[in-house]
Short mmCIF file of C-alpha atoms in Angstrom, two decimals:
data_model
loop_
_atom_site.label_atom_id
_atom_site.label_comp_id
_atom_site.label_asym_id
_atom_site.label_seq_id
_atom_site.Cartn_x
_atom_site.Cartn_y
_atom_site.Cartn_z
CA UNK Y 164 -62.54 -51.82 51.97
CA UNK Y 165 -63.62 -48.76 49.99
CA UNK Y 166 -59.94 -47.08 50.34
CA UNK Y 167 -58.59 -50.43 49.15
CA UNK Y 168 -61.05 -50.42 45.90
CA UNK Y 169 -60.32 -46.73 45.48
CA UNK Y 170 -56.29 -47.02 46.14
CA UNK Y 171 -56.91 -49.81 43.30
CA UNK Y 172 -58.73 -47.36 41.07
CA UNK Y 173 -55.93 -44.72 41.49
CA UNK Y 174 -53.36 -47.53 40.78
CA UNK Y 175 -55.14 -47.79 37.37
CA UNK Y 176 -56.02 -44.90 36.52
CA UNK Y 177 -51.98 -43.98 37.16
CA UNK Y 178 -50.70 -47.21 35.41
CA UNK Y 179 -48.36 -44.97 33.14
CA UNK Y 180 -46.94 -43.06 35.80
CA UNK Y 181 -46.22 -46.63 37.21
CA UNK Y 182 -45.12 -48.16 34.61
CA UNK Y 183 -42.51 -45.83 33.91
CA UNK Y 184 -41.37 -45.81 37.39
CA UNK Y 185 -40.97 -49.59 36.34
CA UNK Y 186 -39.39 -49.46 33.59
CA UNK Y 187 -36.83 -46.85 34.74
CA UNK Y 188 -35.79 -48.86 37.30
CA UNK Y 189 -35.95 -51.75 35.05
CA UNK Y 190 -33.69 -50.41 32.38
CA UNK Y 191 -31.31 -49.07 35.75
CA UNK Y 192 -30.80 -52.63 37.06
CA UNK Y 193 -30.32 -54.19 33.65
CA UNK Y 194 -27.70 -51.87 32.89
CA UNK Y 195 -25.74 -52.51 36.30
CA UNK Y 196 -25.70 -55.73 35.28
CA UNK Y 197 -24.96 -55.40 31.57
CA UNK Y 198 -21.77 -53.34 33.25
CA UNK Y 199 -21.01 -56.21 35.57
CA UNK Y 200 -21.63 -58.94 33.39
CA UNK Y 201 -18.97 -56.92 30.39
CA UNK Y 202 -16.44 -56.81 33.61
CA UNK Y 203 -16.52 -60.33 33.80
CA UNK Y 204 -16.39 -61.26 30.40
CA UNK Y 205 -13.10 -58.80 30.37
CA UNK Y 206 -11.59 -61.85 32.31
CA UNK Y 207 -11.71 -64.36 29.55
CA UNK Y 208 -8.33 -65.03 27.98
CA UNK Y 209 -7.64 -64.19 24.17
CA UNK Y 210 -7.83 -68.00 23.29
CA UNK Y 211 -11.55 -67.62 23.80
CA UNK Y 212 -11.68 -64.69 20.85
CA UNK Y 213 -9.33 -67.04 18.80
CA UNK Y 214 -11.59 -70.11 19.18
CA UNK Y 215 -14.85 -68.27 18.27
CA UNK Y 216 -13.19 -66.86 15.10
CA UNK Y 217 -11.84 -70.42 13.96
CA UNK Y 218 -15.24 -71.81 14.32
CA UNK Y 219 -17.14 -69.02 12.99
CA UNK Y 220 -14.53 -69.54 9.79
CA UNK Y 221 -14.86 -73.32 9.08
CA UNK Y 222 -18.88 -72.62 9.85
CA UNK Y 223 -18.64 -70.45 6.94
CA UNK Y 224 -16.18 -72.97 4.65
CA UNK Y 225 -18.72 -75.51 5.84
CA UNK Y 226 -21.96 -73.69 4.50
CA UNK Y 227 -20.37 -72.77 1.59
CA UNK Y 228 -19.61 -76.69 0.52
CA UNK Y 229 -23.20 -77.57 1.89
CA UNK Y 230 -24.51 -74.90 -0.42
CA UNK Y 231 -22.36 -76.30 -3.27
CA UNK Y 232 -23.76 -79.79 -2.75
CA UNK Y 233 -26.99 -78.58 -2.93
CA UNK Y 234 -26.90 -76.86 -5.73
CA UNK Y 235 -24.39 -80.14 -7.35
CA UNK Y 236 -28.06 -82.35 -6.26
CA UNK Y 237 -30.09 -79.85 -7.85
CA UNK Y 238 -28.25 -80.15 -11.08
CA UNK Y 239 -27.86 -83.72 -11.67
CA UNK Y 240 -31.83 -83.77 -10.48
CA UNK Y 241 -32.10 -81.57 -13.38
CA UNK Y 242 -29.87 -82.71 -15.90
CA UNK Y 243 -31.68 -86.36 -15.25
CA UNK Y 244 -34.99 -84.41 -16.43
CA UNK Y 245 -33.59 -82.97 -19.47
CA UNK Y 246 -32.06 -86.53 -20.22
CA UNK Y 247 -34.95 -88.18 -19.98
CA UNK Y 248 -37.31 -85.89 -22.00
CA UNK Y 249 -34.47 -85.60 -24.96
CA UNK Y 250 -34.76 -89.46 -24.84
CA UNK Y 251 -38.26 -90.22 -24.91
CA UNK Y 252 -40.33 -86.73 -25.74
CA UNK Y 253 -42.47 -87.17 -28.94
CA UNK Y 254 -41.58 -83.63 -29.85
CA UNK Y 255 -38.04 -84.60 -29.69
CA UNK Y 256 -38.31 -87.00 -32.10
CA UNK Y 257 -40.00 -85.00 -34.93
CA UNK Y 258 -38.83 -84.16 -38.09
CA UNK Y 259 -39.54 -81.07 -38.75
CA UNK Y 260 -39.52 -81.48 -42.54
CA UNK Y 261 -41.86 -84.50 -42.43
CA UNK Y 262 -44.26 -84.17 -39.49
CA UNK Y 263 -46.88 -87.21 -39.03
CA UNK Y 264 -50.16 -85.36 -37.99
CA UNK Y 265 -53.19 -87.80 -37.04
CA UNK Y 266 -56.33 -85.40 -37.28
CA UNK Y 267 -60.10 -85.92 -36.22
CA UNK Y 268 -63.53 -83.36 -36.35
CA UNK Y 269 -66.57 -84.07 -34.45
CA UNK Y 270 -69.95 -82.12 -34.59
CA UNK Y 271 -72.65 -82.28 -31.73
CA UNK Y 272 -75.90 -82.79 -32.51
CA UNK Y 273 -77.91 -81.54 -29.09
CA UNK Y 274 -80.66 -82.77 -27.35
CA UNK Y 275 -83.58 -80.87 -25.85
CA UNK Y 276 -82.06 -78.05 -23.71
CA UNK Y 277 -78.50 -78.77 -23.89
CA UNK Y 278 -75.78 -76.29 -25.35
CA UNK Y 279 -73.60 -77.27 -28.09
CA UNK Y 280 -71.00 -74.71 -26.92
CA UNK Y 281 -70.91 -76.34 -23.51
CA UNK Y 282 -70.64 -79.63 -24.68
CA UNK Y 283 -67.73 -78.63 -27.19
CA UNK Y 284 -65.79 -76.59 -24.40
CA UNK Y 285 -66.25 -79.49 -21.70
CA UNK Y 286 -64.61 -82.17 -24.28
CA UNK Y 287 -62.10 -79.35 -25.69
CA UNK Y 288 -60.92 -79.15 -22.05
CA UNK Y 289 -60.84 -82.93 -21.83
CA UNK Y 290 -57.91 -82.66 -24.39
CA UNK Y 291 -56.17 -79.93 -23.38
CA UNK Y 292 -56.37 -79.83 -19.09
CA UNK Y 293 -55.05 -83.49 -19.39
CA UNK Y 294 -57.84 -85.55 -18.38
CA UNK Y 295 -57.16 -87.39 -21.71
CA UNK Y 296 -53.55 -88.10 -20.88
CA UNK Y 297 -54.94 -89.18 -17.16
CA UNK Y 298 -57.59 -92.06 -18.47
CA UNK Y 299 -55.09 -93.29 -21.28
CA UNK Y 300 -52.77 -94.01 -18.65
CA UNK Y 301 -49.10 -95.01 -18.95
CA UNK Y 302 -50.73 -99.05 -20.74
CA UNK Y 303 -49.63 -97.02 -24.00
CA UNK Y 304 -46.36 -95.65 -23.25
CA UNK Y 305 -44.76 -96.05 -26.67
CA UNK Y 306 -46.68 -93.28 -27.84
CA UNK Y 307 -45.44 -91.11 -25.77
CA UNK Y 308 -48.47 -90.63 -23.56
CA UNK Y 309 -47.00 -88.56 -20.87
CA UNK Y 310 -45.46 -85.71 -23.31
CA UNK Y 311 -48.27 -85.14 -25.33
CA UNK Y 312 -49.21 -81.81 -23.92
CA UNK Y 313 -46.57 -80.25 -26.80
CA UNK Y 314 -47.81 -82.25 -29.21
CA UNK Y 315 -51.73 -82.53 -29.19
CA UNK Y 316 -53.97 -79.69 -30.14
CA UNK Y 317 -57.79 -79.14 -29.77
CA UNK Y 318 -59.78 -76.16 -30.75
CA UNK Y 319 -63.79 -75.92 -31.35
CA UNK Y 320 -65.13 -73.83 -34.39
CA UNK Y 321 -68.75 -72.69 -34.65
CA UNK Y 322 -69.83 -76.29 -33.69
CA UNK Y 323 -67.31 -78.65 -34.39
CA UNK Y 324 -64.05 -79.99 -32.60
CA UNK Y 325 -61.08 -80.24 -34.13
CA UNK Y 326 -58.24 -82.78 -32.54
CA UNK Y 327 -54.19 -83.21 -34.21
CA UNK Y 328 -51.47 -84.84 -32.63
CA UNK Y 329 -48.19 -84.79 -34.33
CA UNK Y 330 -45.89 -87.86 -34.34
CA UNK Y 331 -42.63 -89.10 -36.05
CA UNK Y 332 -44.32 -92.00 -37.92
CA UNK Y 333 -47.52 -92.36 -40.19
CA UNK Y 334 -48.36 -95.72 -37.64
CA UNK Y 335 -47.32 -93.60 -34.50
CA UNK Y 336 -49.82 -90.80 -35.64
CA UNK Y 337 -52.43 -93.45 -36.27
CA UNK Y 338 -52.50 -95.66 -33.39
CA UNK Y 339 -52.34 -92.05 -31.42
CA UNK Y 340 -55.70 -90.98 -33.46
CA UNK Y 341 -57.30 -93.91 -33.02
CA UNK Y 342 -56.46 -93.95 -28.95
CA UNK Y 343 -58.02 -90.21 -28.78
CA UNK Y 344 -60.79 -91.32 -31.10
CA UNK Y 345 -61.71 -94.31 -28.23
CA UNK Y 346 -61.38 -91.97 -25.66
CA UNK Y 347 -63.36 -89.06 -26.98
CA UNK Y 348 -66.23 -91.42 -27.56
CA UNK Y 349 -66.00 -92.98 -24.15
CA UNK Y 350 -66.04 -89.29 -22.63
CA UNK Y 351 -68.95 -88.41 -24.24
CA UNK Y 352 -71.66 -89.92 -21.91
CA UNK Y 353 -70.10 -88.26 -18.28
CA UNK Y 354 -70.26 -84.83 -20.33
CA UNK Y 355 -74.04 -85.54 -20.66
CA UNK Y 356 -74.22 -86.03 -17.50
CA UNK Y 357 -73.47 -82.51 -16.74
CA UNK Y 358 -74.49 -80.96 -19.88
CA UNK Y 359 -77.29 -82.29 -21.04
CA UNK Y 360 -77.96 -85.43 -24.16
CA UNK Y 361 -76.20 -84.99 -27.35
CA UNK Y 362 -74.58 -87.25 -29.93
CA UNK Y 363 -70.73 -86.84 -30.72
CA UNK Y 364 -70.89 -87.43 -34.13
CA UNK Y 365 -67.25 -87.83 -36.41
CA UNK Y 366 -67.06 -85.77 -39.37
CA UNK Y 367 -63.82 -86.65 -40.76
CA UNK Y 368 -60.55 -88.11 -39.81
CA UNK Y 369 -57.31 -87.59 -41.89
CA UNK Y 370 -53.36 -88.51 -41.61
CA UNK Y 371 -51.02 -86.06 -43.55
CA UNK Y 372 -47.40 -84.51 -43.16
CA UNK Y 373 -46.31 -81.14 -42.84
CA UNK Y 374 -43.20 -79.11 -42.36
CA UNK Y 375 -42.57 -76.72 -39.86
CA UNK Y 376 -39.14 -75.38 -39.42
CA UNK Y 377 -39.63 -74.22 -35.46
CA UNK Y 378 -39.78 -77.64 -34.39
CA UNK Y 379 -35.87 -78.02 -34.99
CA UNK Y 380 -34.72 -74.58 -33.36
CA UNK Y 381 -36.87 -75.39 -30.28
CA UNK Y 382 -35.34 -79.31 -30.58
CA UNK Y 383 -31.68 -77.43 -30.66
CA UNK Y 384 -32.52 -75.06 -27.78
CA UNK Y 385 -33.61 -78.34 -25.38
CA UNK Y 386 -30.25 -80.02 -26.09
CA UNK Y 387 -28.33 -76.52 -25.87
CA UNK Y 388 -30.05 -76.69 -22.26
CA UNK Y 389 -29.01 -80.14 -21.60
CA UNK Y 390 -25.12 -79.43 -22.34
CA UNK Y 391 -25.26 -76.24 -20.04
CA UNK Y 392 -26.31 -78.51 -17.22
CA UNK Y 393 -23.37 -81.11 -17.83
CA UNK Y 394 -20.96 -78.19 -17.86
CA UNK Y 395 -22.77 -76.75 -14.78
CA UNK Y 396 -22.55 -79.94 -12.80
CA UNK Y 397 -18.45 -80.63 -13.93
CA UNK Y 398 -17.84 -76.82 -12.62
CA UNK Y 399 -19.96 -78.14 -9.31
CA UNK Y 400 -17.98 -80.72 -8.83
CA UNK Y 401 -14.88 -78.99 -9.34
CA UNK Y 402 -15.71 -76.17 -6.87
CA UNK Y 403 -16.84 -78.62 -4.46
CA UNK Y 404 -13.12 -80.09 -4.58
CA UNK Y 405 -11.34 -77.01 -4.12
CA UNK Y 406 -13.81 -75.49 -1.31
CA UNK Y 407 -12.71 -79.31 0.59
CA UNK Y 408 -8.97 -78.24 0.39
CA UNK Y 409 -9.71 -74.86 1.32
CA UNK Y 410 -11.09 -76.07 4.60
CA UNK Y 411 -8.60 -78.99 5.37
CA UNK Y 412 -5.91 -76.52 5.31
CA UNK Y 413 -7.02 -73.62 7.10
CA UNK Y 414 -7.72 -76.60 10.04
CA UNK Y 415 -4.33 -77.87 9.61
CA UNK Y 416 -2.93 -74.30 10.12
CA UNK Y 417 -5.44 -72.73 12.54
CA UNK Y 418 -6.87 -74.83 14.89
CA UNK Y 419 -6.16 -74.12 18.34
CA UNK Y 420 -4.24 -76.92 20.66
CA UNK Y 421 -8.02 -76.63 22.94
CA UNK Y 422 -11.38 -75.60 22.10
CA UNK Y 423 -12.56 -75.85 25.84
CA UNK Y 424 -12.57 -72.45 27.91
CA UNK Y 425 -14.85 -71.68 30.79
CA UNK Y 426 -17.75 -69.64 29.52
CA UNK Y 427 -19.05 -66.10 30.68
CA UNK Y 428 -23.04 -65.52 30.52
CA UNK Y 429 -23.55 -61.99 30.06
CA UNK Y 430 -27.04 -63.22 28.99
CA UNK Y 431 -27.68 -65.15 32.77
CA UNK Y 432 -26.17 -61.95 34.70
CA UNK Y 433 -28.40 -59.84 32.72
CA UNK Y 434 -31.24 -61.25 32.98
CA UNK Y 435 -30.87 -61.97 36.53
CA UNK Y 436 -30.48 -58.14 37.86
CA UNK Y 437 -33.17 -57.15 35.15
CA UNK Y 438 -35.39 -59.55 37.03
CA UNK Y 439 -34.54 -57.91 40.76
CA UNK Y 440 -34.76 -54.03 39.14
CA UNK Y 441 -38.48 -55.34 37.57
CA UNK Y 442 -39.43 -56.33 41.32
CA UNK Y 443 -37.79 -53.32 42.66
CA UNK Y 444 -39.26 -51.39 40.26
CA UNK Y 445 -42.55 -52.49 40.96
CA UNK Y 446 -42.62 -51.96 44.62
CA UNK Y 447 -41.63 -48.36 44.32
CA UNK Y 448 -43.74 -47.55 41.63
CA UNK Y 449 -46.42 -49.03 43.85
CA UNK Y 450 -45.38 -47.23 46.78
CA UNK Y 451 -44.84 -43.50 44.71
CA UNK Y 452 -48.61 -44.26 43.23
CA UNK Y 453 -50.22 -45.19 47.03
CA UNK Y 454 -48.22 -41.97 48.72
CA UNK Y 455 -49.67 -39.91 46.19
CA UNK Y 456 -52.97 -41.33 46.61
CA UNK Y 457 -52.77 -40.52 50.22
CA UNK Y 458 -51.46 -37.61 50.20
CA UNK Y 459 -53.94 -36.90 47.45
CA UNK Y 460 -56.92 -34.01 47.44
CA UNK Y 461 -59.73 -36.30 47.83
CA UNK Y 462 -62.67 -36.39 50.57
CA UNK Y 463 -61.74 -39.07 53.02
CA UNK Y 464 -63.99 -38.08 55.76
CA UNK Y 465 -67.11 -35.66 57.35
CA UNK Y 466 -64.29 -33.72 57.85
CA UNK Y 467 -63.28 -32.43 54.55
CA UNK Y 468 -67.00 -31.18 53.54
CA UNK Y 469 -67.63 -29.83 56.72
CA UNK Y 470 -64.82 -27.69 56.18
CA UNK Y 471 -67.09 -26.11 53.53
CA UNK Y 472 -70.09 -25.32 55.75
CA UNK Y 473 -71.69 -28.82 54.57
CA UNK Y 474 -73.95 -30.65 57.50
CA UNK Y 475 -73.18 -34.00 56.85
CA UNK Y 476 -76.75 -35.43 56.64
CA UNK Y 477 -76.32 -38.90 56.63
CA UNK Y 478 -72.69 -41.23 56.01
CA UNK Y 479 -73.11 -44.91 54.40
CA UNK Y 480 -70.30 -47.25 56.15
CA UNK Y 481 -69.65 -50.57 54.07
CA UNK Y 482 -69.30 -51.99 57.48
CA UNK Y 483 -72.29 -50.16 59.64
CA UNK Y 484 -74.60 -49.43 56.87
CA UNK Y 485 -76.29 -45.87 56.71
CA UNK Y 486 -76.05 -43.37 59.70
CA UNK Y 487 -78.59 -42.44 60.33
CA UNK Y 488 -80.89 -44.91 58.24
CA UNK Y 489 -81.88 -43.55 55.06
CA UNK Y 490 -85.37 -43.28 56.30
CA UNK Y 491 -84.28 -40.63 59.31
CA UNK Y 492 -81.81 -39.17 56.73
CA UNK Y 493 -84.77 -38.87 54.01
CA UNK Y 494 -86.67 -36.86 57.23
CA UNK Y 495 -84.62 -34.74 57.93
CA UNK Y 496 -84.05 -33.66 54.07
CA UNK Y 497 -87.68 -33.22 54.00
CA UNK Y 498 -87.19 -31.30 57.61
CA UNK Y 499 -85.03 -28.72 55.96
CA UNK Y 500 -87.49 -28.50 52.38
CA UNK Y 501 -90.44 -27.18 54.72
CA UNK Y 502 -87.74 -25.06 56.92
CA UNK Y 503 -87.06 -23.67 53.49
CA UNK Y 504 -90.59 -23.15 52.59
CA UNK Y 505 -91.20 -21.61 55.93
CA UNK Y 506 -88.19 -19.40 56.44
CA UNK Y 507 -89.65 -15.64 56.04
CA UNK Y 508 -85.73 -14.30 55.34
CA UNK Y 509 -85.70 -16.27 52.03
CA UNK Y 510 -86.54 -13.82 48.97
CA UNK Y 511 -86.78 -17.12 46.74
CA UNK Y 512 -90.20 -18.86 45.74
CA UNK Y 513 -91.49 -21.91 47.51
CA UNK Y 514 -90.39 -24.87 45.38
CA UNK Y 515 -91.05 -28.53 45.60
CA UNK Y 516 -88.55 -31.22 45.51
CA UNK Y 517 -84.44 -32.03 45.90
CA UNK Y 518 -81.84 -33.25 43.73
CA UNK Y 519 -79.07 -35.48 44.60
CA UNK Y 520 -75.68 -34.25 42.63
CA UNK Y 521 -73.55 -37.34 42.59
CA UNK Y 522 -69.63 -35.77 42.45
CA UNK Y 523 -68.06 -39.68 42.36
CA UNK Y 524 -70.63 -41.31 39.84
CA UNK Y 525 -69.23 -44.68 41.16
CA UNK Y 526 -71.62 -47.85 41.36
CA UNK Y 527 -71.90 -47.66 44.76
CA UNK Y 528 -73.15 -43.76 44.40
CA UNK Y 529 -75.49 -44.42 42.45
CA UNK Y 530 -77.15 -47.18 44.67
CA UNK Y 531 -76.87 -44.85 47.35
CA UNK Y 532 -79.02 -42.21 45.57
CA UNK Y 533 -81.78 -44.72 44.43
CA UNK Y 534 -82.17 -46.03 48.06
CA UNK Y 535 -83.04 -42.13 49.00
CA UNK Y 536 -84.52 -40.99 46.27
CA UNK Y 537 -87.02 -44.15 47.12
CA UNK Y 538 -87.21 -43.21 50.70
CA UNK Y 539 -88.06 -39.48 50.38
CA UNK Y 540 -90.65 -40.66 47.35
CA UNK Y 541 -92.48 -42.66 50.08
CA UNK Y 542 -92.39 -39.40 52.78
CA UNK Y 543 -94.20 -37.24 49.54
CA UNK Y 544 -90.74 -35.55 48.67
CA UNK Y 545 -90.24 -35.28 44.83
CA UNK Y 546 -86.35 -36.43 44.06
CA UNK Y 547 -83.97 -35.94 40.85
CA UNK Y 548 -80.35 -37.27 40.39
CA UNK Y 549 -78.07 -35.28 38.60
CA UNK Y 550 -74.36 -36.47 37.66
CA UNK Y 551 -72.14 -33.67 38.28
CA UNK Y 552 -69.87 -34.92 34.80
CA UNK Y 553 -73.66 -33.84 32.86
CA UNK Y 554 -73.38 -30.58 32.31
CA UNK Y 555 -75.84 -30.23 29.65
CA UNK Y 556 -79.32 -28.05 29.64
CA UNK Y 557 -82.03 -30.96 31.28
CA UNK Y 558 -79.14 -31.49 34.30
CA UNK Y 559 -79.46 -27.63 34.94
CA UNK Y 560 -83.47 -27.76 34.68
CA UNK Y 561 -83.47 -30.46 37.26
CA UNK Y 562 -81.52 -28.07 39.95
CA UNK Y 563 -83.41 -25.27 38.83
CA UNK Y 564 -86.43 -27.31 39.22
CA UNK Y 565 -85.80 -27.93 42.70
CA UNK Y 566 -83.83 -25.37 43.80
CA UNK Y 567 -82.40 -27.13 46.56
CA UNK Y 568 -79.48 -29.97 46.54
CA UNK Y 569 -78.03 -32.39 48.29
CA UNK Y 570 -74.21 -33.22 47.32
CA UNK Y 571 -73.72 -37.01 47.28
CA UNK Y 572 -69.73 -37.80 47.92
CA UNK Y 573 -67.63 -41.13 47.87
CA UNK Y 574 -64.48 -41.25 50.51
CA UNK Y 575 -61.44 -41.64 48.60
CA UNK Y 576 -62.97 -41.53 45.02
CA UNK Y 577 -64.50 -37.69 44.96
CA UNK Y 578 -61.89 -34.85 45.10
CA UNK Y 579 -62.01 -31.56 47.14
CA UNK Y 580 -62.10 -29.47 43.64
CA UNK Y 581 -65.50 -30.96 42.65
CA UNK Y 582 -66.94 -30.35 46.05
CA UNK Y 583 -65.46 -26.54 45.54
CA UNK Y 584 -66.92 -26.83 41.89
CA UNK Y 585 -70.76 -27.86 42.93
CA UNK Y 586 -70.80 -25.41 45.36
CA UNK Y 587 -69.74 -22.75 42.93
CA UNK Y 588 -72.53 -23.72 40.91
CA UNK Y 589 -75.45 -23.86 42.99
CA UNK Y 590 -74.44 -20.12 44.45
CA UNK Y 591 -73.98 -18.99 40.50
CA UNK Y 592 -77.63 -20.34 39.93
CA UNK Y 593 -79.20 -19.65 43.66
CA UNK Y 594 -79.50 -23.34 44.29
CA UNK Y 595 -79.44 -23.96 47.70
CA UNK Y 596 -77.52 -26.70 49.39
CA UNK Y 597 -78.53 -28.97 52.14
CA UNK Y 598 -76.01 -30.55 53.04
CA UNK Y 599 -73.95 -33.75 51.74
CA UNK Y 600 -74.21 -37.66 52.15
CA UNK Y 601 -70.91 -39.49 52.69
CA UNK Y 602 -70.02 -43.25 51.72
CA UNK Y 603 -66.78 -44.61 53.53
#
């Protein structure tokens, strides 16, 4: 089970190498079949080349006179809008030498906490960002109600509001006074909601002409627009016409006597050997990956570190559990400590303790080294764990410490060259090795 997690590992920690194994023979397969699939399509007769080009012609004819329609509907949608607003627009009805102006101030007188500028800018925007127009409605329509946004103004001044409309008649500009008058006044109380108590209090009200020579050029520039989009829609139509005869006689002289011819999928064959060379691909990218693995420098038995000199002090088998048990294994550590302390050949100090160097760091390692380090605590054997990837100044101190080390190895994880490493280490710094403990 362990060579099946670490195979796994290997797979992942190689998925480039394997995906580009993949994808070569990916991109191999779907370009045998590319080749096959053009060899095919060779076959088809040159009616099939003619067919596709007479379609692909009165497609484009086609989309040309749909475009053309739509921009025909666009234009008379248009040309309806101008129509209507030359028709019924106040503005366009002025006289720009005799302008009707109806004309209205208001001052606020506030109540306790509420601010007059507030009050003016929340009515001055009720005049001008067409909640007026919205509560009169269309029950007044012959004033024009719904084009009054070029003809009413509203400004505030210090504290008063100042209201004109313009009209073509002294009883249009009236009536429309009066209206904004009603409505003003009727406004007044949901402001104070908001803003605070005030009264809206009328200054003065006044009707009066005035002449103002822009009104006619802008009046001449809306018609000018107007009669461009009744030329614009007689040139549509016209185009529309011709693009129609186009088409019916390029059919008449170009359509072929049968627009039915077996069909080649170069698509279908392509994607059919580009799925085979992806499954291919796989399997021998997952084969190259699991040779190398095997054939890989990596510990996969007692063997390997006993090639070293290592004595093989105790092996953890997923299936067996630990051999011996990691309370005979923890003796025997001990065993060689005292043999150490004993020894009369050894020029070295007496010191107290082991370290376990972990060379896999895996999960599974690091249980491993808490289930001895626990057993040789309870035998009166002080124990350290050092990670062989630390390689920073306390990791050191903790071998030094000791002076003696076990080297803890996983079977199929942990490589030859960081058994060859550790041991290259501990003789650089006098450490002496144990031995090693093996999980399979």
């Amino acid at each position: 089970m362990r060579y099946v997690k670490s195979a796994l590992k290997t797979v992942k920690e190689k998925k480039m190498r394997f995906a580009v194994i993949t994808l070569a023979v990916l991109l191999a397969f779907t370009a045998i079949g590319y080749t096959k699939a053009k060899k095919d399509a060779e076959k088809v007769s040159e009616q099939q080349e003619k067919i596709d080009t007479y379609l692909s012609q009165v497609e484009i004819y086609e989309a040309a006179i749909a475009d053309s329609r739509e921009a025909l509907q666009k234009a008379e949608e248009q040309h309806a809008t101008l129509q209507e607003y030359a028709d019924n627009a106040v503005y366009m009805k002025l006289d720009s030498n005799n302008v009707w102006v109806g004309s209205v101030q208001y001052t606020v007188q506030p109540g306790e906490g509420t601010s007059t500028g507030n009050v003016l800018n929340a009515m001055n925007l009720y005049v001008t960002q067409g909640g007026l127009k919205e509560d009169i409605g269309e029950e007044h329509d012959e004033l024009g109600v719904k084009y009054w946004s070029e003809v009413i103004g509203s400004s505030v001044s210090g504290q008063t509001l100042s209201v004109t409309i313009m009209q073509s008649t002294e009883e249009l500009a009236k009536r429309s006074i009066d209206l904004i008058k009603q409505r003003l006044v009727e406004h007044a109380p949901v402001v104070a909601e908001s803003h605070g108590k005030f009264e809206f209090v009328e200054q003065v009200t006044s009707i009066y002409t005035k002449s103002e020579a822009s009104i006619v050029n802008t009046q001449n520039a809306r018609r000018n627009d107007l009669k461009n989009y009744e030329t614009n829609h007689s040139d549509l139509e016209a185009r529309i016409f011709n693009q129609q005869n186009t088409l019916d006689q390029y059919i008449e002289n170009n359509k072929p006597d049968s627009l039915e011819v077996k069909p080649v999928s170069v698509k279908r064959t392509v994607i059919i050997f580009a799925v085979i060379g992806l499954l291919i691909g796989f399997w021998i990218a997952l084969g190259i990956v699991l040779i190398d693995y095997i054939a890989g420098n990596r510990v996969k038995n007692e063997e390997d570190l006993q090639k070293f000199g290592l004595e093989i002090l105790g092996v953890n088998d997923m299936k067996k559990g630990f051999i011996p048990d990691v309370a005979q294994t923890a003796v025997g550590i001990n065993g060689l400590l005292i043999h150490k302390e004993i020894l009369p050949l050894l020029d070295a100090p007496s010191k107290d303790g082991v370290t376990l160097y972990d060379i896999a760091k895996s999960d599974d390692t690091v249980k491993v080294c808490e289930e001895y380090a626990h057993a040789l605590n309870d035998i009166g054997c002080i124990v350290s764990y050092v990670d062989s990837d630390d390689t920073g100044a306390d990791s050191l101190k903790e071998l030094l410490r000791h002076g003696s080390a076990v080297i803890v190895a996983s079977a199929g994880d942990s490589r030859i060259d960081r058994v060859q490493i550790a041991l290259r280490k501990f003789e650089h710094y006098g450490i002496r090795c144990l031995g090693a403990i093996l999980l399979k």
